[in-house]
Amino acid sequence: MQMQVFIYCYILSCMSVAFGQITWHKLSTSEYYIQTGSTVNHQTAVDSCALLNAKLARIKTTQVQQFLVNIITGTTQYLYIGLTRINLDKTGFQWNDGTNVTSGETQWIVGEPNNYLDRNEYCVEMRGDYGYNYRWNDVPCNSHRNYICERHKDITVNGSSVQFVYSSKSHTVLDVVYRMCLSIAPYKVEASARMLDESLPHRFNVIPIDIRSYLFIARLERIDLNSGWSTSEINIFWIAYFNTPVEIN
């Protein structure tokens, strides 16, 4: 157990050194982190954003491009974004959300992308030197660059349900159905519970242990007394957290 705690603390310490003081810049429903420390290859950039519950930035509008340029200017010259090559056509690039760059706004440097000298330029950077003003350029994915992470601000959905619950022990496991259709599963759920008859002394902790798109499975623990309880109406309150848009039906 002590070894596990040591390893956990060590990982947190390494993350702190790697990321330092993180500042997220907000635009609409997205937040952006500009990494300006040690440069890394593309896969390490992807993995580093994932540790922050984020992805390499998608720049689909001139508004987003200019917003980022204003932040980046004067910090670093080359930054990976979330665009990669899927074929050798000029429009053969895809964002990391699965959408292709086939039309609409793009920010390529004049003459790019060119897969220069057939060097397998399958990744994309924003390039700030030579007056390019952070327009896009294709580069080999083993090139060392800084990067931009993007995440969506949390979207929350909440609800409650009353259940008849019995337990012979101080805890039990139950399914909590959202009573609404969510298009994706939340990445986190927080929940609480109390007796419908609030005059009763029963107090509970609710610990979600398995989160799905239509319900979560929770451990219900009585904390006022180490005992079970007779069949009772218990009100379960929950808040579901999403970092991408969710449809609710």
XYZ file of C-alpha atoms in Angstrom:
249
model
C 0.000 0.000 0.000
C 2.813 2.422 0.893
C 4.495 1.637 -2.433
C 1.241 2.416 -4.323
C 0.923 5.758 -2.533
C 4.553 6.559 -3.358
C 4.067 5.732 -7.051
C 0.872 7.842 -7.199
C 2.586 10.834 -5.599
C 5.559 10.407 -7.920
C 3.293 10.478 -10.997
C 1.565 13.645 -9.755
C 4.951 15.229 -9.134
C 6.119 14.371 -12.662
C 2.944 15.821 -14.159
C 3.490 19.015 -12.197
C 7.053 19.310 -13.522
C 5.955 18.494 -17.088
C 3.059 20.933 -17.234
C 4.004 23.576 -14.668
C 1.395 26.265 -14.066
C -1.318 25.639 -16.637
C -3.384 28.525 -17.989
C -6.483 27.808 -20.067
C -7.671 30.505 -22.478
C -11.437 30.539 -23.030
C -13.257 31.134 -26.297
C -16.935 30.269 -26.510
C -17.351 26.675 -25.266
C -13.673 25.744 -25.697
C -10.554 26.298 -23.613
C -7.004 26.243 -25.000
C -3.661 25.530 -23.352
C -0.499 26.747 -25.116
C 2.433 24.499 -24.198
C 5.720 26.395 -24.426
C 8.139 24.197 -22.483
C 10.278 21.397 -23.933
C 9.398 20.437 -27.500
C 8.113 16.916 -28.222
C 7.093 14.708 -31.151
C 3.483 14.505 -32.297
C 2.513 11.357 -30.376
C 3.888 12.764 -27.133
C 1.893 15.947 -27.757
C -1.273 13.862 -28.229
C -0.574 11.894 -25.040
C 0.217 15.029 -23.052
C -3.100 16.639 -24.022
C -4.895 13.425 -23.072
C -3.441 13.679 -19.551
C -5.259 17.016 -19.333
C -8.520 15.472 -20.563
C -8.002 17.368 -23.822
C -6.964 16.917 -27.461
C -4.713 18.806 -29.845
C -6.561 21.935 -30.935
C -8.962 21.985 -33.881
C -8.854 25.312 -35.738
C -11.857 25.307 -38.040
C -12.561 29.051 -38.206
C -10.575 32.227 -38.717
C -11.941 33.404 -35.364
C -10.216 30.539 -33.547
C -7.033 30.991 -35.616
C -6.757 34.675 -34.765
C -7.636 34.089 -31.115
C -4.751 31.620 -30.794
C -2.319 33.755 -32.797
C -2.924 36.663 -30.420
C -2.030 34.425 -27.459
C 0.921 32.636 -29.074
C 2.727 35.620 -30.596
C 6.024 36.175 -28.843
C 6.047 32.815 -27.037
C 7.181 30.058 -29.425
C 7.485 29.501 -33.180
C 6.127 26.018 -33.952
C 3.102 24.253 -32.432
C 1.298 21.021 -33.249
C -2.454 21.180 -33.846
C -5.038 18.385 -34.178
C -4.802 17.934 -37.953
C -3.113 14.965 -39.681
C -2.721 13.691 -43.231
C -4.882 10.778 -44.428
C -3.758 10.799 -48.092
C -1.444 12.746 -50.395
C -4.110 15.056 -51.837
C -3.911 18.698 -50.847
C -7.247 18.297 -49.085
C -6.290 14.909 -47.647
C -6.193 15.984 -44.013
C -8.467 15.125 -41.106
C -9.152 16.716 -37.737
C -8.925 14.545 -34.630
C -12.721 14.574 -34.315
C -12.976 12.668 -37.610
C -13.971 15.593 -39.884
C -12.064 16.052 -43.122
C -10.518 19.258 -44.451
C -12.326 19.225 -47.789
C -13.811 22.709 -47.853
C -14.317 25.749 -45.678
C -11.722 27.898 -43.961
C -8.096 26.798 -43.882
C -4.964 28.626 -42.812
C -2.201 27.025 -44.913
C 1.000 28.896 -45.730
C 1.068 29.650 -49.470
C 2.365 26.527 -51.251
C 1.503 24.226 -48.366
C 0.828 21.434 -47.703
C 3.526 20.081 -49.995
C 4.881 16.915 -48.338
C 8.324 18.443 -49.012
C 10.755 16.023 -50.717
C 8.392 13.136 -49.896
C 9.458 13.383 -46.255
C 6.251 11.807 -44.931
C 4.879 15.126 -43.672
C 1.783 13.649 -42.055
C 1.348 16.088 -39.147
C 0.532 19.799 -39.064
C 2.047 22.714 -37.173
C 1.327 26.408 -36.773
C 4.526 28.132 -37.927
C 5.505 31.563 -36.691
C 8.913 32.285 -38.236
C 9.706 34.088 -41.533
C 6.576 36.207 -41.189
C 4.249 33.235 -41.624
C 2.143 34.491 -38.681
C 1.360 30.976 -37.431
C -0.292 29.725 -40.566
C -0.285 25.966 -41.144
C 2.523 23.792 -42.462
C 2.797 20.017 -42.862
C 5.775 18.388 -41.092
C 7.067 14.883 -40.262
C 5.396 13.592 -37.100
C 8.758 12.940 -35.431
C 9.556 16.675 -35.526
C 9.881 18.218 -32.077
C 7.380 21.011 -31.534
C 5.346 22.705 -28.832
C 1.594 22.122 -29.013
C -1.892 23.493 -28.288
C -4.433 21.479 -26.301
C -8.175 22.077 -26.512
C -10.892 21.001 -24.132
C -14.544 21.874 -23.782
C -15.842 23.509 -20.641
C -17.894 21.062 -18.619
C -21.533 20.652 -19.543
C -23.647 19.409 -16.644
C -26.972 17.610 -16.537
C -28.728 16.866 -13.265
C -31.664 14.874 -12.048
C -33.043 12.731 -9.249
C -35.069 9.596 -8.694
C -36.797 7.966 -5.746
C -36.099 4.284 -5.177
C -37.312 1.694 -2.704
C -34.100 0.351 -1.202
C -33.435 -2.351 1.418
C -30.120 -3.587 2.778
C -29.172 -6.066 5.504
C -25.713 -4.460 5.654
C -24.517 -0.879 5.947
C -24.095 -0.691 2.167
C -25.629 -1.945 -1.060
C -25.209 -1.513 -4.812
C -27.973 -0.119 -6.995
C -28.664 1.072 -10.540
C -29.606 4.733 -10.906
C -31.372 5.373 -14.230
C -31.116 8.938 -15.551
C -34.764 8.875 -16.766
C -33.637 10.693 -19.888
C -31.747 9.619 -22.999
C -28.162 10.924 -23.150
C -26.319 10.568 -26.459
C -23.016 9.770 -24.692
C -21.923 8.589 -21.277
C -20.773 11.266 -18.796
C -17.089 11.234 -17.913
C -18.003 11.824 -14.255
C -21.076 11.594 -12.023
C -21.508 13.035 -8.538
C -24.427 11.852 -6.410
C -26.002 12.163 -2.980
C -28.947 10.516 -1.242
C -31.355 11.091 1.589
C -34.468 9.486 2.968
C -37.689 10.767 1.477
C -38.879 10.936 5.091
C -36.294 13.470 6.280
C -37.279 12.948 9.920
C -35.378 9.636 9.830
C -31.737 9.764 10.976
C -30.317 7.775 8.045
C -27.402 9.439 6.235
C -25.655 8.106 3.149
C -22.651 8.389 0.859
C -23.181 7.609 -2.821
C -20.150 6.418 -4.793
C -20.620 5.898 -8.572
C -18.643 2.802 -9.607
C -19.743 2.279 -13.243
C -20.978 5.119 -15.493
C -22.968 4.446 -18.655
C -25.032 6.500 -21.110
C -28.403 5.484 -19.611
C -27.576 4.797 -15.938
C -24.815 4.639 -13.378
C -24.175 1.895 -10.860
C -23.513 3.227 -7.370
C -22.467 1.970 -3.963
C -24.870 3.348 -1.350
C -23.265 3.493 2.104
C -25.015 4.323 5.350
C -22.739 6.613 7.403
C -24.785 7.558 10.485
C -24.810 3.976 11.788
C -23.022 0.753 10.883
C -26.185 -1.192 10.086
C -28.655 -1.931 7.350
C -32.138 -0.512 6.989
C -35.623 -1.673 6.179
C -37.260 -1.024 2.807
C -37.391 2.754 2.500
C -37.924 5.438 -0.109
C -34.571 7.046 -0.822
C -34.127 10.069 -3.075
C -30.974 9.867 -5.236
C -29.686 13.207 -6.573
C -27.069 13.224 -9.340
C -25.034 15.576 -11.523
C -23.499 14.224 -14.756
C -20.448 15.940 -16.286
C -19.605 16.074 -20.005
C -16.674 17.754 -21.779
C -18.220 17.423 -25.240
C -21.714 18.448 -26.368
C -24.444 15.972 -25.389
C -27.937 15.483 -26.839
C -30.741 14.938 -24.332
C -34.040 13.301 -25.235
